[in-house]
CSV table of C-alpha atoms and ligand atoms in Angstrom, one decimal:
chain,number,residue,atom,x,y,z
A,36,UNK,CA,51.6,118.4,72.6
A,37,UNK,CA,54.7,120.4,71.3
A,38,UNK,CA,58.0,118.5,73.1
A,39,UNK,CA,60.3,121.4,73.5
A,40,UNK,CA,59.1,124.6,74.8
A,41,UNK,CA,61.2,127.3,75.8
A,42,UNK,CA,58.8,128.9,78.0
A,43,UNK,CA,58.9,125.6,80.3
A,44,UNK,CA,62.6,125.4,79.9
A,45,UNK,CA,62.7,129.1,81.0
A,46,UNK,CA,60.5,128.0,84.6
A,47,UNK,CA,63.1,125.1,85.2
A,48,UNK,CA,66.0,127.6,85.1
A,49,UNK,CA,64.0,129.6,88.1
A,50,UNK,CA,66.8,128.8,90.3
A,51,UNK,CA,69.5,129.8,88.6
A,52,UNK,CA,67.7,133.6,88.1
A,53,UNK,CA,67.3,133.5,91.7
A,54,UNK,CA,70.9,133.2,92.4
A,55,UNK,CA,71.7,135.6,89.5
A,56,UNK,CA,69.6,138.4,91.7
A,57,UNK,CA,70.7,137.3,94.8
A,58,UNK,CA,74.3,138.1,93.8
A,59,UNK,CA,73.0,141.6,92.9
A,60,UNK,CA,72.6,142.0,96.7
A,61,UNK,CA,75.8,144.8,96.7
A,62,UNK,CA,74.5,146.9,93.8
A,63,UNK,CA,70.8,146.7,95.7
A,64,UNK,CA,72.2,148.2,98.9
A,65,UNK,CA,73.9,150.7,97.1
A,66,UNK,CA,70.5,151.8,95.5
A,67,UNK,CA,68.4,151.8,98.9
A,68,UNK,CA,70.9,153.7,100.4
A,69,UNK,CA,70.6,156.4,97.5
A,70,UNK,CA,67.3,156.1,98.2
A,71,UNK,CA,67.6,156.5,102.1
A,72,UNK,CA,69.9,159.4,101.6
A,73,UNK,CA,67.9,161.5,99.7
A,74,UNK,CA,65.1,161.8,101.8
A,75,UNK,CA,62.3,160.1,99.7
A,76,UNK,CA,59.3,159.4,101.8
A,77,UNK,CA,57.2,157.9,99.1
A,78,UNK,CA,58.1,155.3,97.0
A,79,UNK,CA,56.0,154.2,93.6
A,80,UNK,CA,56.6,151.0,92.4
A,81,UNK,CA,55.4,150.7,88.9
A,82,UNK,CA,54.9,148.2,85.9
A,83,UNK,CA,52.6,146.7,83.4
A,84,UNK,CA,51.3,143.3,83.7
A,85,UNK,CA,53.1,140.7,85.0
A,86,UNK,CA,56.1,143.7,85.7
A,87,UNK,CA,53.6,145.7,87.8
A,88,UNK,CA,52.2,142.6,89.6
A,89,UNK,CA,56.3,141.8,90.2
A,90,UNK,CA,56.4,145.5,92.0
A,91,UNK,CA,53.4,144.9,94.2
A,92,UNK,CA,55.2,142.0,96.0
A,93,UNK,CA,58.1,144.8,97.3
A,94,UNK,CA,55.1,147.1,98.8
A,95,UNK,CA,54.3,144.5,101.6
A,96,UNK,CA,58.3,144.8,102.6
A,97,UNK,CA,57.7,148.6,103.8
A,98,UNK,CA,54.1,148.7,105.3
A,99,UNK,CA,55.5,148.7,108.7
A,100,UNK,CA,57.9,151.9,108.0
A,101,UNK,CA,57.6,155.7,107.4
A,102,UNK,CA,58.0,155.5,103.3
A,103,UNK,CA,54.5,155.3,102.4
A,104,UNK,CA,54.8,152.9,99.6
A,105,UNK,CA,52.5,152.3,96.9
A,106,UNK,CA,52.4,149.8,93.5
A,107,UNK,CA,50.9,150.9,90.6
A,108,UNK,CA,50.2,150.1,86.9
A,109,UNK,CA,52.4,152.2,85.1
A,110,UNK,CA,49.5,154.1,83.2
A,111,UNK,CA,47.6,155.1,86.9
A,112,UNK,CA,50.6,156.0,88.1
A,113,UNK,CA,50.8,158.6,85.2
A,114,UNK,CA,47.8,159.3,85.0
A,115,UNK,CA,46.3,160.0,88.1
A,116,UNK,CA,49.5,160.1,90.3
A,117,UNK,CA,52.1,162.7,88.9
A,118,UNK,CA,50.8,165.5,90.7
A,119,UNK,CA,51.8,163.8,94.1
A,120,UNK,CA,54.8,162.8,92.5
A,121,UNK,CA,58.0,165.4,93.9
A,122,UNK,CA,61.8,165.6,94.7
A,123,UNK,CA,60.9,163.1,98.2
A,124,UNK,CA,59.1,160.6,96.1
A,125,UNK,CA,61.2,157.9,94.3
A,126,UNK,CA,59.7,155.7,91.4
A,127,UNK,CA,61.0,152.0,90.7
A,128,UNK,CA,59.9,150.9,87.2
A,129,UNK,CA,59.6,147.4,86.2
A,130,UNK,CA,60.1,146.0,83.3
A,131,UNK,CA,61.6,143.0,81.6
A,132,UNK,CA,62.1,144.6,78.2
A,133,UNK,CA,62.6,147.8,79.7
A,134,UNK,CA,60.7,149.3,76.3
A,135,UNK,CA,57.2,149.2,77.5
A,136,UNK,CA,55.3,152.3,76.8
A,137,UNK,CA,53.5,153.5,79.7
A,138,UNK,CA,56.4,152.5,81.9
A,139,UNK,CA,58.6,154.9,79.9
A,140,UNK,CA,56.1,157.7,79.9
A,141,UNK,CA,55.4,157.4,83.9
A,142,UNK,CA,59.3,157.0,84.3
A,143,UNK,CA,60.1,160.3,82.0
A,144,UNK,CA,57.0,162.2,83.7
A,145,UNK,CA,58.3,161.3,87.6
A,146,UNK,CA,62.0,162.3,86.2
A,147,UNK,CA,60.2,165.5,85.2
A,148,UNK,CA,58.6,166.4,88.7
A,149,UNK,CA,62.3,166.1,90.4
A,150,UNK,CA,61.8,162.2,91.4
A,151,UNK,CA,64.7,160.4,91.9
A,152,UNK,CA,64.0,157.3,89.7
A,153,UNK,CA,65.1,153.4,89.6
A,154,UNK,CA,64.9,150.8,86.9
A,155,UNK,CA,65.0,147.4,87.1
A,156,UNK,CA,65.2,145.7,84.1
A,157,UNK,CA,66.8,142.3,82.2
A,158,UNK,CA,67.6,143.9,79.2
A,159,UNK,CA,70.9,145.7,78.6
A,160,UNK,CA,70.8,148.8,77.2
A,161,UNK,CA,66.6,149.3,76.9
A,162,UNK,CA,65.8,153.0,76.9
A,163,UNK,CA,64.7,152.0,80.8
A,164,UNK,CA,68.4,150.9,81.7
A,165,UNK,CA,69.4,154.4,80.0
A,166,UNK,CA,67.1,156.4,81.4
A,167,UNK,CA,66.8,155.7,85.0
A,168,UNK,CA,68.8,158.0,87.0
A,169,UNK,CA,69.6,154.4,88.7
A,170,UNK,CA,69.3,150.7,87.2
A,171,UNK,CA,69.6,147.3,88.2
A,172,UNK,CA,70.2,145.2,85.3
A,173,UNK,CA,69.4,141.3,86.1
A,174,UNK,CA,71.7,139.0,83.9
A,175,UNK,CA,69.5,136.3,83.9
A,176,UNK,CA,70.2,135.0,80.4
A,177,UNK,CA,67.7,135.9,77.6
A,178,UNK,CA,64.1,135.0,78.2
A,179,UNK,CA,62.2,133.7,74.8
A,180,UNK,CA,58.9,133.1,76.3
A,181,UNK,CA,56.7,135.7,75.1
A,182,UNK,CA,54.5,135.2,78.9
A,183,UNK,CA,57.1,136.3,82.0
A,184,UNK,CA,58.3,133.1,83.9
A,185,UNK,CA,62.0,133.1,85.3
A,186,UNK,CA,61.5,137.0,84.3
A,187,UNK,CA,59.1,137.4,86.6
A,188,UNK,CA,60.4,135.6,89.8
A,189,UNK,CA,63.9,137.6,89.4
A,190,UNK,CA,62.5,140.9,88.7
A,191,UNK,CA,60.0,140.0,92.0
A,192,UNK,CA,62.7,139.1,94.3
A,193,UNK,CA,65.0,142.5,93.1
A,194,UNK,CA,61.7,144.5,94.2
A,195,UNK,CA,61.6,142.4,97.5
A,196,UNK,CA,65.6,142.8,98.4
A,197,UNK,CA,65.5,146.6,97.4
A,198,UNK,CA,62.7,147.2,99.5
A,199,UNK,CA,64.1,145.0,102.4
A,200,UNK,CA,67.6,147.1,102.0
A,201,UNK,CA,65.5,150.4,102.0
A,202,UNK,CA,64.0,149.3,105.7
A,203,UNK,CA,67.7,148.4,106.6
A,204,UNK,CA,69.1,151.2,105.6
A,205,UNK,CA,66.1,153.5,107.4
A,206,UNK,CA,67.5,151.4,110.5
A,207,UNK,CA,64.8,148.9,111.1
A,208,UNK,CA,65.8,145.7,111.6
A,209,UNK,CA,64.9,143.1,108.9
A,210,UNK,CA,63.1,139.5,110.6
A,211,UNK,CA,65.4,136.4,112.0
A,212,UNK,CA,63.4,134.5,109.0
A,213,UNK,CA,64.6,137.1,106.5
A,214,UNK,CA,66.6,134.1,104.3
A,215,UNK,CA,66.7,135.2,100.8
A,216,UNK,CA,69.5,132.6,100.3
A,217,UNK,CA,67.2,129.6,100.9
A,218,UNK,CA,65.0,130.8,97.6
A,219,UNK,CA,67.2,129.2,94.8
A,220,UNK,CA,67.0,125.8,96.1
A,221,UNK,CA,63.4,125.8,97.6
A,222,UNK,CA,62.4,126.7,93.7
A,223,UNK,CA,64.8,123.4,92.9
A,224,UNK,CA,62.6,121.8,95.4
A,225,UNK,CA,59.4,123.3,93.6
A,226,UNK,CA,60.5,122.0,90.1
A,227,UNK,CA,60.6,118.0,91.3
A,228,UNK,CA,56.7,118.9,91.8
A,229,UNK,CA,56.1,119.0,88.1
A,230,UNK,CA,54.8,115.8,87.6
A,231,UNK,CA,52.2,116.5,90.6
A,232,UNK,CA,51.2,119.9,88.6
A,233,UNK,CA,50.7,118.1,85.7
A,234,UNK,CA,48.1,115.8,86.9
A,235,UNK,CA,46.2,118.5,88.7
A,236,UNK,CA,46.5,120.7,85.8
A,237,UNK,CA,44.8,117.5,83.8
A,238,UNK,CA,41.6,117.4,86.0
A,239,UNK,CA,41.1,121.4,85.1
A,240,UNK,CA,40.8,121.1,81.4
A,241,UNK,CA,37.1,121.2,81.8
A,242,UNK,CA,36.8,124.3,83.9
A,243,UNK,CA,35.8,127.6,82.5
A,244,UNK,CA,36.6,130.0,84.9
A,245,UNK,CA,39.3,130.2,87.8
A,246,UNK,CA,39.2,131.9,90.9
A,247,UNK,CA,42.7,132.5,92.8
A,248,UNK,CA,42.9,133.5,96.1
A,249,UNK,CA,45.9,135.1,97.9
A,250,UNK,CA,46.4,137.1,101.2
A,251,UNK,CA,49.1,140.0,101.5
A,252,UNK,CA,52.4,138.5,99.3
A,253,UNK,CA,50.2,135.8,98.2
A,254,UNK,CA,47.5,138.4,96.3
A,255,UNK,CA,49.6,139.7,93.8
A,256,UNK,CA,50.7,135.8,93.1
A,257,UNK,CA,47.3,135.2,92.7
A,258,UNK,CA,46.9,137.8,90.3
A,259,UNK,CA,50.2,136.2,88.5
A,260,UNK,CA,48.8,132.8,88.6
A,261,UNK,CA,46.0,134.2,87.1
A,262,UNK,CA,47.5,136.4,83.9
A,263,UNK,CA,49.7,133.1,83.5
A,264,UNK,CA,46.7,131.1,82.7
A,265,UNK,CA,44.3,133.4,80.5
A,266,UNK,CA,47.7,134.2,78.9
A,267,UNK,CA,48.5,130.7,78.2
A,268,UNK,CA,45.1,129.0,78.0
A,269,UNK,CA,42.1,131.8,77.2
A,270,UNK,CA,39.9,131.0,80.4
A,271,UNK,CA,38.9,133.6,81.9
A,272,UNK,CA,40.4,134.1,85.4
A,273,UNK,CA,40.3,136.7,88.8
A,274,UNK,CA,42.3,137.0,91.7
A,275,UNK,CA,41.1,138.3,95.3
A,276,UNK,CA,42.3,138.8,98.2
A,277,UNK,CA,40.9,135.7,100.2
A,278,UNK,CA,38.5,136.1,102.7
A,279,UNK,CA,37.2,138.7,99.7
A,280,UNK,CA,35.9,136.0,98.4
A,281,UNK,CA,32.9,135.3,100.7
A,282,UNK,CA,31.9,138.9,100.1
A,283,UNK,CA,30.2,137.8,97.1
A,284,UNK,CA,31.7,135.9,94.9
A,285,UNK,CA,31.3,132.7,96.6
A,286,UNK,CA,27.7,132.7,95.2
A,287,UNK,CA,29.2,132.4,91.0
A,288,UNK,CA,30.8,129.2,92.0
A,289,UNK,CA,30.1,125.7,90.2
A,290,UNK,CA,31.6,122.6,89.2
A,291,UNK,CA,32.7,124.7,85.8
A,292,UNK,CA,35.1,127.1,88.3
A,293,UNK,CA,38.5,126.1,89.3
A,294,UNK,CA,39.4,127.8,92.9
A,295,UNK,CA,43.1,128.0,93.8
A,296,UNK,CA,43.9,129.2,96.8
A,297,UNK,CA,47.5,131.0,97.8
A,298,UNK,CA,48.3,130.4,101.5
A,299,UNK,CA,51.0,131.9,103.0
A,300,UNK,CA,52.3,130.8,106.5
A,301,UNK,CA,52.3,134.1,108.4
A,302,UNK,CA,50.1,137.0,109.5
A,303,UNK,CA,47.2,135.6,108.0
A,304,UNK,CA,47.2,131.5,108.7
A,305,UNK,CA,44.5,131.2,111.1
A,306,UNK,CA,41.7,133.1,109.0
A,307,UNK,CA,43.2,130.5,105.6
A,308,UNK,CA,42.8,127.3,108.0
A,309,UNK,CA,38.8,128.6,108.8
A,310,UNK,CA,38.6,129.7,105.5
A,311,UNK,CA,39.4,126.5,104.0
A,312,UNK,CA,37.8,124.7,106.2
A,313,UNK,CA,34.5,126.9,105.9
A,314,UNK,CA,34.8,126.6,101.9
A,315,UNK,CA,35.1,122.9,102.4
A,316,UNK,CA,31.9,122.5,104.5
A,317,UNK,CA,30.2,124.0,102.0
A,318,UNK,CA,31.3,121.1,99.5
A,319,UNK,CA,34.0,123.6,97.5
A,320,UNK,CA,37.4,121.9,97.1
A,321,UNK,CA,40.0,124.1,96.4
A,322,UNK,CA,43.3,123.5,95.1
A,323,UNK,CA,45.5,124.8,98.2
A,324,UNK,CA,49.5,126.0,97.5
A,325,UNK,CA,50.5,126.2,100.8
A,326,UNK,CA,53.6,126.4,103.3
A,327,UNK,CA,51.2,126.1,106.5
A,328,UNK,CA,52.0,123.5,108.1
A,329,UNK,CA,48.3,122.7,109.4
A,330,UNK,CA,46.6,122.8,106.0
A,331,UNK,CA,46.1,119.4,104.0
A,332,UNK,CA,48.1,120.7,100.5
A,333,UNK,CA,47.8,119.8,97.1
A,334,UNK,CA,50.6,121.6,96.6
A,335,UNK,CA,53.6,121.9,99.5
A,336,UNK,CA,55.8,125.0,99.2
A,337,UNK,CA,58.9,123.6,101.1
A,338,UNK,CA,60.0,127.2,102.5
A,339,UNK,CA,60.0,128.4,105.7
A,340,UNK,CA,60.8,132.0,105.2
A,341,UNK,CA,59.5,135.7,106.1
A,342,UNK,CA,56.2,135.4,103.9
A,343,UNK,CA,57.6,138.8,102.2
A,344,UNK,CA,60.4,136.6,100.1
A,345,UNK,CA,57.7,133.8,99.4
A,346,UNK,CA,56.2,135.0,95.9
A,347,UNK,CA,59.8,134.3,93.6
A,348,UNK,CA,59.1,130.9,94.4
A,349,UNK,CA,55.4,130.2,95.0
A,350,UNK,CA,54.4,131.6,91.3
A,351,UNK,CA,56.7,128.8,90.1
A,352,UNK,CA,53.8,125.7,90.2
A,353,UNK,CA,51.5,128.2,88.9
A,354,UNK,CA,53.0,128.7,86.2
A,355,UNK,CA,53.4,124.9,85.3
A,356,UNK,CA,49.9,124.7,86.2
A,357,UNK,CA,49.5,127.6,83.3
A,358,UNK,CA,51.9,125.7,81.1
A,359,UNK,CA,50.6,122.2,81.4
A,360,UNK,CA,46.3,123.0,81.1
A,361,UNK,CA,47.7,125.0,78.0
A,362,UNK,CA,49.1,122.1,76.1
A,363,UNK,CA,46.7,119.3,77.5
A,364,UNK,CA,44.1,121.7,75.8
A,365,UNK,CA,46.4,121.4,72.5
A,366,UNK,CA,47.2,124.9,72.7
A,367,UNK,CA,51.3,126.4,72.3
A,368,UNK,CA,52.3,128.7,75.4
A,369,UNK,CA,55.4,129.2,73.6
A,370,UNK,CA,52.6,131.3,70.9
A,371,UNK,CA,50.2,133.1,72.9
A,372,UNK,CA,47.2,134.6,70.7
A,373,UNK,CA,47.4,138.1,70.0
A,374,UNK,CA,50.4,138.5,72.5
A,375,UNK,CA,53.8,140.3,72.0
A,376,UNK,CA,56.9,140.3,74.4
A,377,UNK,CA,56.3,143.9,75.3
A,378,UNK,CA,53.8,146.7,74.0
A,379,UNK,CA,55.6,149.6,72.6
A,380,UNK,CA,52.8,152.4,71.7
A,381,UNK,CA,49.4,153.5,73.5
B,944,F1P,C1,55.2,143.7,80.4
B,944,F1P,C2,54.1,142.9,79.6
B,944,F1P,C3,54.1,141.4,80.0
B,944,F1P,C4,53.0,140.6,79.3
B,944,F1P,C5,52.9,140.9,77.8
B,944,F1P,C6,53.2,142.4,77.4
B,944,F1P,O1,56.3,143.8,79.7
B,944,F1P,O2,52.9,143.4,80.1
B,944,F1P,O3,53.9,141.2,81.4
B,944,F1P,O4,53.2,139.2,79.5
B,944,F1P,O5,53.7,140.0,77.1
B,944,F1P,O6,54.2,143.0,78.3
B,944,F1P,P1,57.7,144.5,80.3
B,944,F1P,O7,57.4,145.9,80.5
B,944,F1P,O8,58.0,143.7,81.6
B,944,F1P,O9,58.7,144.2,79.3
């Protein structure tokens, strides 16, 4: 096992990103009110890997308002999306390096077709930061960890707080339980779970396949959770959206499939309690992250917050969990195979 590893270091200092963002919160305002002022009705939010799955989290913010929001993969978004793309759309690109090909390309194609565009970025000075007619850079100190960790969570919660200033500055009134301020120190909270991870990450080491589960904000954690450990560990994963899950796929499960299931207290909690409690009549035990309050946890999320602001800090034992079955396996998340901080050409 190696005994320092920057990419763990980097999850530990999750909190302190969060803050970092959260003191963003004037600059954000300014942007969703440039946003709000110009008119745009449709909003792209764009990325590539773990920086795409980051800008699907700030969709769920505006279902219930008039911007018809949508998160893409950089690539489909220029692809098969620039002819829909006009002066009333707006395009936020994601991207920790702010150098990743198809990102740039979809970024200078929507610049192109009159788009008013947004980057969000951690690195000073990428051709993203330049670019954008509009950037947010997030100073959350360099990240060395070739897999996104703190990267993630902070470029997450700038999606989630630009989307929530974007509803507030439409006028629509953001929820009593929308508490951004109570994410540093739930992720604090989060980290004294390590040893916990650790040992369920230590009964996995014989599975071959995962399964994570994850409704609304919790799907594109699942889909995180998942990239983190074929990233890290070369099993093979898939995320679905829960109750997907008995559409089919139930029938591929076995003791040789790990199932991790996402539950976010909220719109969906009812359907997650039957659901678990369905999978567990049928003798499948799944590993359940959870802030509902009914549910017997193997993990505890201690927030009780608007389930929109949830995924910064949920990924956070997920990542361990990546981290932790990679080295009990011998392997070095800190070297992923075949795996480069950013790709540059396609
Ligand atoms: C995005 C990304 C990472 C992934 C890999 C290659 O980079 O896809 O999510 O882990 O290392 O790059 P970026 O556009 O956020 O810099």
């Amino acid at each position: 096992m190696i005994s320092s590893s920057f990419t763990l270091n980097e999850i530990r200092d999750t909190p302190n990103a969060l803050k970092r963002v959260i003191g963003e919160l004037p600059r954000i305002r300014e942007i969703a009110d440039t946003i709000v002022n110009r008119g745009i009705n449709r909003l792209f939010l764009s990325g590539c890997g773990s920086s795409f799955y980051a800008a699907m989290t700030g969709h769920y913010v505006l279902v219930d308002t008039k911007i018809n929001a949508l998160a893409l993969p950089s690539s489909e978004l220029l692809f098969y999306y620039t002819d829909a793309i006009n002066s009333s759309s707006a395009v936020i690109a994601l991207s920790r390096s702010g150098r990743t090909s198809e990102t740039l390309a979809a970024l200078r194609k929507a610049k192109e077709k009159g788009a008013l565009t947004i980057g969000i970025t951690c690195s000073k000075d990428s051709p993203l930061e330049r670019e954008a007619h509009h950037s947010l850079l997030l100073s959350i100190g360099e990240e060395q960890s070739i897999v996104m960790t703190k990267s993630f969570s902070s470029l997450a919660l700038s999606t989630i707080l630009l989307c929530g200033e974007v509803k507030r500055s439409i006028g629509k009134e953001l929820e009593s339980n929308w508490i951004p301020e109570n994410l540093p120190l739930a992720a604090s909270n989060i980290l004294k779970l390590e040893n916990k991870v650790r040992e369920i990450a230590s009964e996995l080491l014989d599975k071959r396949t995962f399964i994570f589960l994850g409704t609304g904000s919790a799907y594109p954690i699942a889909l995180e959770g998942a990239l983190k450990l074929m990233e890290t560990s070369y099993v093979v994963t898939k995320a679905l959206h829960s109750l997907e899950f008995r559409h089919g796929p139930i029938a591929a499960v076995d003791k040789n499939v790990g199932l991790i299931i996402i539950a976010h207290k909220g719109k969906s909690s009812s359907a997650l309690i039957n659901l678990i409690r369905d999978l567990k009549a049928q003798k499948l035990v799944p590993i359940v992250i959870s802030n509902i309050e009914e549910l017997e946890k193997d993990i505890e999320i201690p927030l009780d917050v608007n389930e929109a602001l949830l995924p910064p800090v949920v990924i956070i034992p997920l990542q361990l969990m990546a981290y932790y079955v990679s080295t009990l396996k011998g392997l070095n998340p800190d070297k992923p195979r075949r795996l480069s901080k950013f790709v540059g050409r396609f």
